[in-house]
Amino acid sequence: MPTQGGSKCFDDDGRFKRTGTVWTASAHIITAVMGSGVLSLAWATAQLGWITGPTVMLLFSFVTYYTSTLLAGCYRSGDPVNGGRNYTYMDAVRSNLGGAKFKLCGRVQYLNLFGVAIRYTIASSTSMMAIQRSNCFHSSGGKSSCHMNSSPYMIGFGVAQIIFSQIPDFHQLWWLSIVAAVMSFTYSTIGLGLAIAKVAGNYSYLHLLTGISIGTVTEIQKIWRSLQALGDIAFAYSYSIILIEIQDTVKSPPSEQKTMKKASQVCVGVTTLFYMLCGCFGYAAFGDSSPKNLLTGFGFYDPYWLLDIANVAIVIHLVGAYQVYCQPLFAFIEKQAAARFPDSDFITRAIKIPIPGFRPFSLNLFRLVWRTGFVILTTVISIFLPLFNGFVGLLGARGYWRLTIYFPVKMYITQKKIPKWSMKWLCLQILSFACLVITIAAAAGSVAGVVLDLESHKPFATNYKFS
């Protein structure tokens, strides 16, 4: 039975003691936030210009941090120290807003997580093909075309995910998140360093205050691309979708809310610094020609070995990020199956597999079959939809407002019983509405980007000609 304050082995809810800290929570957040989306920020800055680009990044960082602190306060119902726990984002919505909003949240959250899995599979193959491209360019001196098929790379990534998906839950994922976080800093630093080196000998783009010039693109393309850039930046800051699940790994005291606020503050600050540097220096280096992906769009060709290291780091990071995002979805399906079929050995039984020198591995057959099937499905879909930048912006625009803005604000208003039409209520509603408008605009730009990508897309094979 749960006891107040818990015991040496159990927390106050009767579950095994949580051991997460500010640093493990930060690793999870950095793995989720500072993904390969950072590499599209030079392109996003090129669309928006020197004034609007950095301003939008700062605004999104502030809004994301503020609403994440609101959401962190929803982990416990009632008292922030001893109140009942909400183990998932959906639990927090159900406790504060009721059943109808709970169902809406579930549909949005888990469909978005499913989309993230597809996106990361696509992005991983892009980086692996970039390694092949750089080696092709180096060996041929830029004179040879490179014929590539992205499918084998996606399949290889899928095989790795089948293996790592057997990690049971968030609590045992901390080590993979730390590795992934280190990799994200590695490739971001390499991309930044290469951009700075290029800027050092090239000042011709520093005057483009309004972004990509009319003539390089048409006026209507300028509008669509600027809106798509908003979606790219929104996605680069999205991690609220898994914040409660990360918070549920954190030990107390201090309260989980205080730990998550500190972790969010550290991570949003660090990632914003990297985002600003990569976006601004990438734009300064390439101007109107800024690639959609700083390391795979081939703004750089040399040193090819350094590019290979960066792209390997991206792939390793994406392995961890895929797991961080998919664990809530895995846990939801397995919880529902166990509740519906509590007497099924296939669903509930754990098989102990001895591992010399380590504790036995607990293998659940349902987990093995369901998670393997999920990875196979996302891999197959990715093979038929290898579009990078437009998909990034569309995902960011689709999920950002509801999960990062609407639900945290709505729950905070309900939890604190903020009077309707009071000044604080009005400010929160204005924030939510403004972000909704930006989201709709970004979604429109992202749809236009996907349509343009589909016009030139050829499934299964890609040919690169270096000039």
PDB file of C-alpha atoms in Angstrom, residues 128-349:
ATOM      1  CA  MET A 128      23.606   8.192 -43.751  1.00  0.00           C
ATOM      2  CA  MET A 129      23.251   9.091 -47.425  1.00  0.00           C
ATOM      3  CA  ALA A 130      25.189  12.285 -46.737  1.00  0.00           C
ATOM      4  CA  ILE A 131      28.142  10.171 -45.620  1.00  0.00           C
ATOM      5  CA  GLN A 132      27.976   8.258 -48.890  1.00  0.00           C
ATOM      6  CA  ARG A 133      27.663  11.533 -50.796  1.00  0.00           C
ATOM      7  CA  SER A 134      30.685  13.117 -49.144  1.00  0.00           C
ATOM      8  CA  ASN A 135      32.810  10.055 -49.848  1.00  0.00           C
ATOM      9  CA  CYS A 136      31.545   9.975 -53.447  1.00  0.00           C
ATOM     10  CA  PHE A 137      32.414  13.650 -53.899  1.00  0.00           C
ATOM     11  CA  HIS A 138      35.853  13.154 -52.360  1.00  0.00           C
ATOM     12  CA  SER A 139      36.758  10.083 -54.414  1.00  0.00           C
ATOM     13  CA  SER A 140      35.519  11.496 -57.737  1.00  0.00           C
ATOM     14  CA  GLY A 141      36.606  15.086 -57.217  1.00  0.00           C
ATOM     15  CA  GLY A 142      33.009  16.205 -57.728  1.00  0.00           C
ATOM     16  CA  LYS A 143      32.857  14.824 -61.281  1.00  0.00           C
ATOM     17  CA  SER A 144      30.641  11.804 -60.702  1.00  0.00           C
ATOM     18  CA  SER A 145      26.914  11.449 -60.143  1.00  0.00           C
ATOM     19  CA  CYS A 146      25.944   9.489 -57.043  1.00  0.00           C
ATOM     20  CA  HIS A 147      23.039   7.100 -57.351  1.00  0.00           C
ATOM     21  CA  MET A 148      21.519   6.248 -53.969  1.00  0.00           C
ATOM     22  CA  ASN A 149      18.622   4.346 -52.514  1.00  0.00           C
ATOM     23  CA  SER A 150      17.478   5.554 -49.119  1.00  0.00           C
ATOM     24  CA  SER A 151      15.540   2.369 -48.332  1.00  0.00           C
ATOM     25  CA  PRO A 152      18.466   0.238 -47.056  1.00  0.00           C
ATOM     26  CA  TYR A 153      19.470   3.011 -44.649  1.00  0.00           C
ATOM     27  CA  MET A 154      15.932   3.282 -43.302  1.00  0.00           C
ATOM     28  CA  ILE A 155      15.762  -0.489 -42.897  1.00  0.00           C
ATOM     29  CA  GLY A 156      19.080  -0.491 -41.014  1.00  0.00           C
ATOM     30  CA  PHE A 157      17.807   2.270 -38.707  1.00  0.00           C
ATOM     31  CA  GLY A 158      14.636   0.256 -38.183  1.00  0.00           C
ATOM     32  CA  VAL A 159      16.607  -2.844 -37.173  1.00  0.00           C
ATOM     33  CA  ALA A 160      18.491  -0.782 -34.568  1.00  0.00           C
ATOM     34  CA  GLN A 161      15.189   0.579 -33.245  1.00  0.00           C
ATOM     35  CA  ILE A 162      13.718  -2.923 -32.926  1.00  0.00           C
ATOM     36  CA  ILE A 163      16.614  -3.763 -30.596  1.00  0.00           C
ATOM     37  CA  PHE A 164      16.515  -0.548 -28.538  1.00  0.00           C
ATOM     38  CA  SER A 165      12.726  -0.547 -28.350  1.00  0.00           C
ATOM     39  CA  GLN A 166      12.957  -3.480 -25.950  1.00  0.00           C
ATOM     40  CA  ILE A 167      14.234  -1.097 -23.258  1.00  0.00           C
ATOM     41  CA  PRO A 168      11.158  -1.363 -21.007  1.00  0.00           C
ATOM     42  CA  ASP A 169      10.508   2.248 -20.010  1.00  0.00           C
ATOM     43  CA  PHE A 170      11.758   5.809 -19.508  1.00  0.00           C
ATOM     44  CA  HIS A 171      13.401   4.903 -16.191  1.00  0.00           C
ATOM     45  CA  GLN A 172      15.887   2.588 -17.937  1.00  0.00           C
ATOM     46  CA  LEU A 173      16.484   4.899 -20.884  1.00  0.00           C
ATOM     47  CA  TRP A 174      18.652   7.482 -19.103  1.00  0.00           C
ATOM     48  CA  TRP A 175      21.981   6.177 -20.418  1.00  0.00           C
ATOM     49  CA  LEU A 176      20.802   6.273 -24.043  1.00  0.00           C
ATOM     50  CA  SER A 177      19.525   9.833 -23.561  1.00  0.00           C
ATOM     51  CA  ILE A 178      22.903  10.938 -22.207  1.00  0.00           C
ATOM     52  CA  VAL A 179      24.704   9.426 -25.227  1.00  0.00           C
ATOM     53  CA  ALA A 180      22.195  11.046 -27.590  1.00  0.00           C
ATOM     54  CA  ALA A 181      22.538  14.436 -25.875  1.00  0.00           C
ATOM     55  CA  VAL A 182      26.327  14.307 -26.233  1.00  0.00           C
ATOM     56  CA  MET A 183      25.913  13.459 -29.932  1.00  0.00           C
ATOM     57  CA  SER A 184      23.555  16.408 -30.468  1.00  0.00           C
ATOM     58  CA  PHE A 185      26.162  18.802 -29.063  1.00  0.00           C
ATOM     59  CA  THR A 186      28.807  17.102 -31.233  1.00  0.00           C
ATOM     60  CA  TYR A 187      27.153  17.593 -34.603  1.00  0.00           C
ATOM     61  CA  SER A 188      25.762  21.032 -33.709  1.00  0.00           C
ATOM     62  CA  THR A 189      29.262  22.175 -32.759  1.00  0.00           C
ATOM     63  CA  ILE A 190      30.740  20.784 -35.986  1.00  0.00           C
ATOM     64  CA  GLY A 191      28.058  22.507 -38.091  1.00  0.00           C
ATOM     65  CA  LEU A 192      28.603  25.752 -36.219  1.00  0.00           C
ATOM     66  CA  GLY A 193      32.385  25.518 -36.571  1.00  0.00           C
ATOM     67  CA  LEU A 194      32.211  24.923 -40.321  1.00  0.00           C
ATOM     68  CA  ALA A 195      29.804  27.866 -40.734  1.00  0.00           C
ATOM     69  CA  ILE A 196      32.073  30.174 -38.726  1.00  0.00           C
ATOM     70  CA  ALA A 197      35.066  29.101 -40.833  1.00  0.00           C
ATOM     71  CA  LYS A 198      33.163  29.917 -44.019  1.00  0.00           C
ATOM     72  CA  VAL A 199      31.969  33.274 -42.668  1.00  0.00           C
ATOM     73  CA  ALA A 200      35.560  34.222 -41.799  1.00  0.00           C
ATOM     74  CA  GLY A 201      36.386  34.568 -45.498  1.00  0.00           C
ATOM     75  CA  ASN A 202      32.996  35.723 -46.776  1.00  0.00           C
ATOM     76  CA  TYR A 203      31.120  38.859 -45.702  1.00  0.00           C
ATOM     77  CA  SER A 204      28.889  39.268 -48.746  1.00  0.00           C
ATOM     78  CA  TYR A 205      25.685  38.045 -47.076  1.00  0.00           C
ATOM     79  CA  LEU A 206      25.711  40.091 -43.900  1.00  0.00           C
ATOM     80  CA  HIS A 207      23.541  42.871 -45.372  1.00  0.00           C
ATOM     81  CA  LEU A 208      20.465  40.725 -46.118  1.00  0.00           C
ATOM     82  CA  LEU A 209      18.264  41.954 -43.265  1.00  0.00           C
ATOM     83  CA  THR A 210      14.955  40.740 -44.717  1.00  0.00           C
ATOM     84  CA  GLY A 211      15.967  37.218 -45.688  1.00  0.00           C
ATOM     85  CA  ILE A 212      16.040  35.587 -49.097  1.00  0.00           C
ATOM     86  CA  SER A 213      15.726  38.173 -51.838  1.00  0.00           C
ATOM     87  CA  ILE A 214      12.917  38.481 -54.368  1.00  0.00           C
ATOM     88  CA  GLY A 215      14.393  37.289 -57.634  1.00  0.00           C
ATOM     89  CA  THR A 216      16.042  34.300 -56.057  1.00  0.00           C
ATOM     90  CA  VAL A 217      12.448  33.252 -55.291  1.00  0.00           C
ATOM     91  CA  THR A 218       9.103  34.706 -56.352  1.00  0.00           C
ATOM     92  CA  GLU A 219       7.008  36.822 -53.988  1.00  0.00           C
ATOM     93  CA  ILE A 220       4.559  33.982 -53.338  1.00  0.00           C
ATOM     94  CA  GLN A 221       7.446  31.550 -52.723  1.00  0.00           C
ATOM     95  CA  LYS A 222       8.920  34.048 -50.274  1.00  0.00           C
ATOM     96  CA  ILE A 223       5.655  34.061 -48.316  1.00  0.00           C
ATOM     97  CA  TRP A 224       5.251  30.273 -48.256  1.00  0.00           C
ATOM     98  CA  ARG A 225       8.866  29.673 -47.325  1.00  0.00           C
ATOM     99  CA  SER A 226       8.710  32.251 -44.515  1.00  0.00           C
ATOM    100  CA  LEU A 227       5.659  30.528 -43.078  1.00  0.00           C
ATOM    101  CA  GLN A 228       7.342  27.143 -43.384  1.00  0.00           C
ATOM    102  CA  ALA A 229      10.328  28.550 -41.509  1.00  0.00           C
ATOM    103  CA  LEU A 230       8.001  29.364 -38.595  1.00  0.00           C
ATOM    104  CA  GLY A 231       7.015  25.692 -38.487  1.00  0.00           C
ATOM    105  CA  ASP A 232      10.651  24.596 -38.507  1.00  0.00           C
ATOM    106  CA  ILE A 233      11.446  26.830 -35.530  1.00  0.00           C
ATOM    107  CA  ALA A 234       8.304  25.728 -33.668  1.00  0.00           C
ATOM    108  CA  PHE A 235       9.252  22.064 -34.016  1.00  0.00           C
ATOM    109  CA  ALA A 236      12.793  22.803 -32.874  1.00  0.00           C
ATOM    110  CA  TYR A 237      11.405  23.884 -29.473  1.00  0.00           C
ATOM    111  CA  SER A 238       8.721  21.220 -28.996  1.00  0.00           C
ATOM    112  CA  TYR A 239       9.198  18.894 -26.050  1.00  0.00           C
ATOM    113  CA  SER A 240       6.101  19.515 -23.929  1.00  0.00           C
ATOM    114  CA  ILE A 241       4.586  16.457 -25.581  1.00  0.00           C
ATOM    115  CA  ILE A 242       6.733  14.233 -23.314  1.00  0.00           C
ATOM    116  CA  LEU A 243       7.410  16.590 -20.387  1.00  0.00           C
ATOM    117  CA  ILE A 244       5.111  14.868 -17.872  1.00  0.00           C
ATOM    118  CA  GLU A 245       6.530  11.454 -18.768  1.00  0.00           C
ATOM    119  CA  ILE A 246      10.056  12.792 -18.172  1.00  0.00           C
ATOM    120  CA  GLN A 247       8.945  14.398 -14.906  1.00  0.00           C
ATOM    121  CA  ASP A 248       7.642  11.024 -13.712  1.00  0.00           C
ATOM    122  CA  THR A 249      11.233   9.712 -13.665  1.00  0.00           C
ATOM    123  CA  VAL A 250      12.417  12.420 -11.227  1.00  0.00           C
ATOM    124  CA  LYS A 251      13.019  11.713  -7.536  1.00  0.00           C
ATOM    125  CA  SER A 252      11.880  13.952  -4.682  1.00  0.00           C
ATOM    126  CA  PRO A 253      12.643  15.955  -2.603  1.00  0.00           C
ATOM    127  CA  PRO A 254      12.960  18.603  -3.928  1.00  0.00           C
ATOM    128  CA  SER A 255       9.541  18.564  -5.561  1.00  0.00           C
ATOM    129  CA  GLU A 256       9.353  17.235  -9.103  1.00  0.00           C
ATOM    130  CA  GLN A 257       7.999  20.597 -10.219  1.00  0.00           C
ATOM    131  CA  LYS A 258      11.096  22.460  -9.010  1.00  0.00           C
ATOM    132  CA  THR A 259      13.416  19.923 -10.651  1.00  0.00           C
ATOM    133  CA  MET A 260      11.627  20.149 -13.994  1.00  0.00           C
ATOM    134  CA  LYS A 261      11.579  23.950 -13.934  1.00  0.00           C
ATOM    135  CA  LYS A 262      15.325  23.977 -13.364  1.00  0.00           C
ATOM    136  CA  ALA A 263      15.927  21.365 -16.070  1.00  0.00           C
ATOM    137  CA  SER A 264      13.744  23.308 -18.519  1.00  0.00           C
ATOM    138  CA  GLN A 265      15.541  26.548 -17.725  1.00  0.00           C
ATOM    139  CA  VAL A 266      18.961  25.011 -18.325  1.00  0.00           C
ATOM    140  CA  CYS A 267      17.973  23.185 -21.494  1.00  0.00           C
ATOM    141  CA  VAL A 268      15.975  25.963 -23.155  1.00  0.00           C
ATOM    142  CA  GLY A 269      18.820  28.389 -22.436  1.00  0.00           C
ATOM    143  CA  VAL A 270      21.507  26.082 -23.843  1.00  0.00           C
ATOM    144  CA  THR A 271      19.524  25.042 -26.908  1.00  0.00           C
ATOM    145  CA  THR A 272      18.531  28.636 -27.695  1.00  0.00           C
ATOM    146  CA  LEU A 273      22.198  29.626 -27.665  1.00  0.00           C
ATOM    147  CA  PHE A 274      23.033  26.818 -30.100  1.00  0.00           C
ATOM    148  CA  TYR A 275      19.991  27.591 -32.245  1.00  0.00           C
ATOM    149  CA  MET A 276      20.908  31.252 -32.545  1.00  0.00           C
ATOM    150  CA  LEU A 277      24.528  30.470 -33.363  1.00  0.00           C
ATOM    151  CA  CYS A 278      23.771  27.740 -35.913  1.00  0.00           C
ATOM    152  CA  GLY A 279      20.948  29.710 -37.533  1.00  0.00           C
ATOM    153  CA  CYS A 280      22.790  33.021 -37.745  1.00  0.00           C
ATOM    154  CA  PHE A 281      26.233  31.742 -38.717  1.00  0.00           C
ATOM    155  CA  GLY A 282      24.703  29.293 -41.188  1.00  0.00           C
ATOM    156  CA  TYR A 283      22.806  32.148 -42.836  1.00  0.00           C
ATOM    157  CA  ALA A 284      25.877  34.403 -42.782  1.00  0.00           C
ATOM    158  CA  ALA A 285      27.877  31.633 -44.465  1.00  0.00           C
ATOM    159  CA  PHE A 286      25.428  30.821 -47.274  1.00  0.00           C
ATOM    160  CA  GLY A 287      22.924  33.669 -47.593  1.00  0.00           C
ATOM    161  CA  ASP A 288      20.142  32.876 -50.069  1.00  0.00           C
ATOM    162  CA  SER A 289      21.736  29.481 -50.733  1.00  0.00           C
ATOM    163  CA  SER A 290      21.438  28.276 -47.131  1.00  0.00           C
ATOM    164  CA  PRO A 291      20.754  24.513 -47.308  1.00  0.00           C
ATOM    165  CA  LYS A 292      17.667  22.950 -45.780  1.00  0.00           C
ATOM    166  CA  ASN A 293      19.970  20.811 -43.656  1.00  0.00           C
ATOM    167  CA  LEU A 294      23.308  22.366 -42.715  1.00  0.00           C
ATOM    168  CA  LEU A 295      25.245  19.078 -42.786  1.00  0.00           C
ATOM    169  CA  THR A 296      23.304  16.983 -45.296  1.00  0.00           C
ATOM    170  CA  GLY A 297      22.192  19.733 -47.698  1.00  0.00           C
ATOM    171  CA  PHE A 298      25.809  20.079 -48.759  1.00  0.00           C
ATOM    172  CA  GLY A 299      26.659  23.608 -48.101  1.00  0.00           C
ATOM    173  CA  PHE A 300      29.943  21.941 -47.084  1.00  0.00           C
ATOM    174  CA  TYR A 301      32.013  19.299 -48.892  1.00  0.00           C
ATOM    175  CA  ASP A 302      35.290  19.407 -46.952  1.00  0.00           C
ATOM    176  CA  PRO A 303      36.760  18.244 -44.730  1.00  0.00           C
ATOM    177  CA  TYR A 304      34.737  15.184 -45.702  1.00  0.00           C
ATOM    178  CA  TRP A 305      35.906  13.131 -42.709  1.00  0.00           C
ATOM    179  CA  LEU A 306      34.580  15.784 -40.308  1.00  0.00           C
ATOM    180  CA  LEU A 307      31.241  15.771 -42.117  1.00  0.00           C
ATOM    181  CA  ASP A 308      31.168  11.990 -41.772  1.00  0.00           C
ATOM    182  CA  ILE A 309      31.733  12.281 -38.016  1.00  0.00           C
ATOM    183  CA  ALA A 310      28.935  14.849 -37.736  1.00  0.00           C
ATOM    184  CA  ASN A 311      26.470  12.721 -39.656  1.00  0.00           C
ATOM    185  CA  VAL A 312      27.343   9.610 -37.649  1.00  0.00           C
ATOM    186  CA  ALA A 313      26.639  11.678 -34.525  1.00  0.00           C
ATOM    187  CA  ILE A 314      23.263  12.683 -35.984  1.00  0.00           C
ATOM    188  CA  VAL A 315      22.320   9.054 -36.579  1.00  0.00           C
ATOM    189  CA  ILE A 316      23.331   8.022 -33.043  1.00  0.00           C
ATOM    190  CA  HIS A 317      21.373  10.950 -31.620  1.00  0.00           C
ATOM    191  CA  LEU A 318      18.293  10.011 -33.642  1.00  0.00           C
ATOM    192  CA  VAL A 319      18.436   6.453 -32.309  1.00  0.00           C
ATOM    193  CA  GLY A 320      18.080   7.842 -28.782  1.00  0.00           C
ATOM    194  CA  ALA A 321      15.581  10.566 -29.717  1.00  0.00           C
ATOM    195  CA  TYR A 322      13.321   7.998 -31.412  1.00  0.00           C
ATOM    196  CA  GLN A 323      13.167   6.044 -28.162  1.00  0.00           C
ATOM    197  CA  VAL A 324      12.612   9.109 -25.977  1.00  0.00           C
ATOM    198  CA  TYR A 325       9.618  10.153 -28.070  1.00  0.00           C
ATOM    199  CA  CYS A 326       8.160   6.674 -28.573  1.00  0.00           C
ATOM    200  CA  GLN A 327       8.315   5.448 -24.961  1.00  0.00           C
ATOM    201  CA  PRO A 328       5.071   7.254 -23.963  1.00  0.00           C
ATOM    202  CA  LEU A 329       3.261   5.665 -26.915  1.00  0.00           C
ATOM    203  CA  PHE A 330       4.704   2.239 -26.104  1.00  0.00           C
ATOM    204  CA  ALA A 331       3.658   2.569 -22.460  1.00  0.00           C
ATOM    205  CA  PHE A 332       0.125   3.695 -23.352  1.00  0.00           C
ATOM    206  CA  ILE A 333      -0.598   0.741 -25.643  1.00  0.00           C
ATOM    207  CA  GLU A 334       0.887  -1.765 -23.185  1.00  0.00           C
ATOM    208  CA  LYS A 335      -1.078  -0.295 -20.277  1.00  0.00           C
ATOM    209  CA  GLN A 336      -4.310  -0.484 -22.258  1.00  0.00           C
ATOM    210  CA  ALA A 337      -3.632  -4.076 -23.313  1.00  0.00           C
ATOM    211  CA  ALA A 338      -2.851  -5.152 -19.735  1.00  0.00           C
ATOM    212  CA  ALA A 339      -6.042  -3.501 -18.450  1.00  0.00           C
ATOM    213  CA  ARG A 340      -8.187  -5.184 -21.113  1.00  0.00           C
ATOM    214  CA  PHE A 341      -6.606  -8.630 -20.896  1.00  0.00           C
ATOM    215  CA  PRO A 342      -5.264  -8.949 -17.330  1.00  0.00           C
ATOM    216  CA  ASP A 343      -5.246 -12.770 -17.414  1.00  0.00           C
ATOM    217  CA  SER A 344      -3.301 -13.116 -20.674  1.00  0.00           C
ATOM    218  CA  ASP A 345       0.182 -14.548 -20.152  1.00  0.00           C
ATOM    219  CA  PHE A 346       1.150 -13.279 -23.596  1.00  0.00           C
ATOM    220  CA  ILE A 347       0.530  -9.686 -22.473  1.00  0.00           C
ATOM    221  CA  THR A 348       1.499  -9.753 -18.799  1.00  0.00           C
ATOM    222  CA  ARG A 349       4.107 -12.473 -18.344  1.00  0.00           C
TER     223      ARG A 349
END
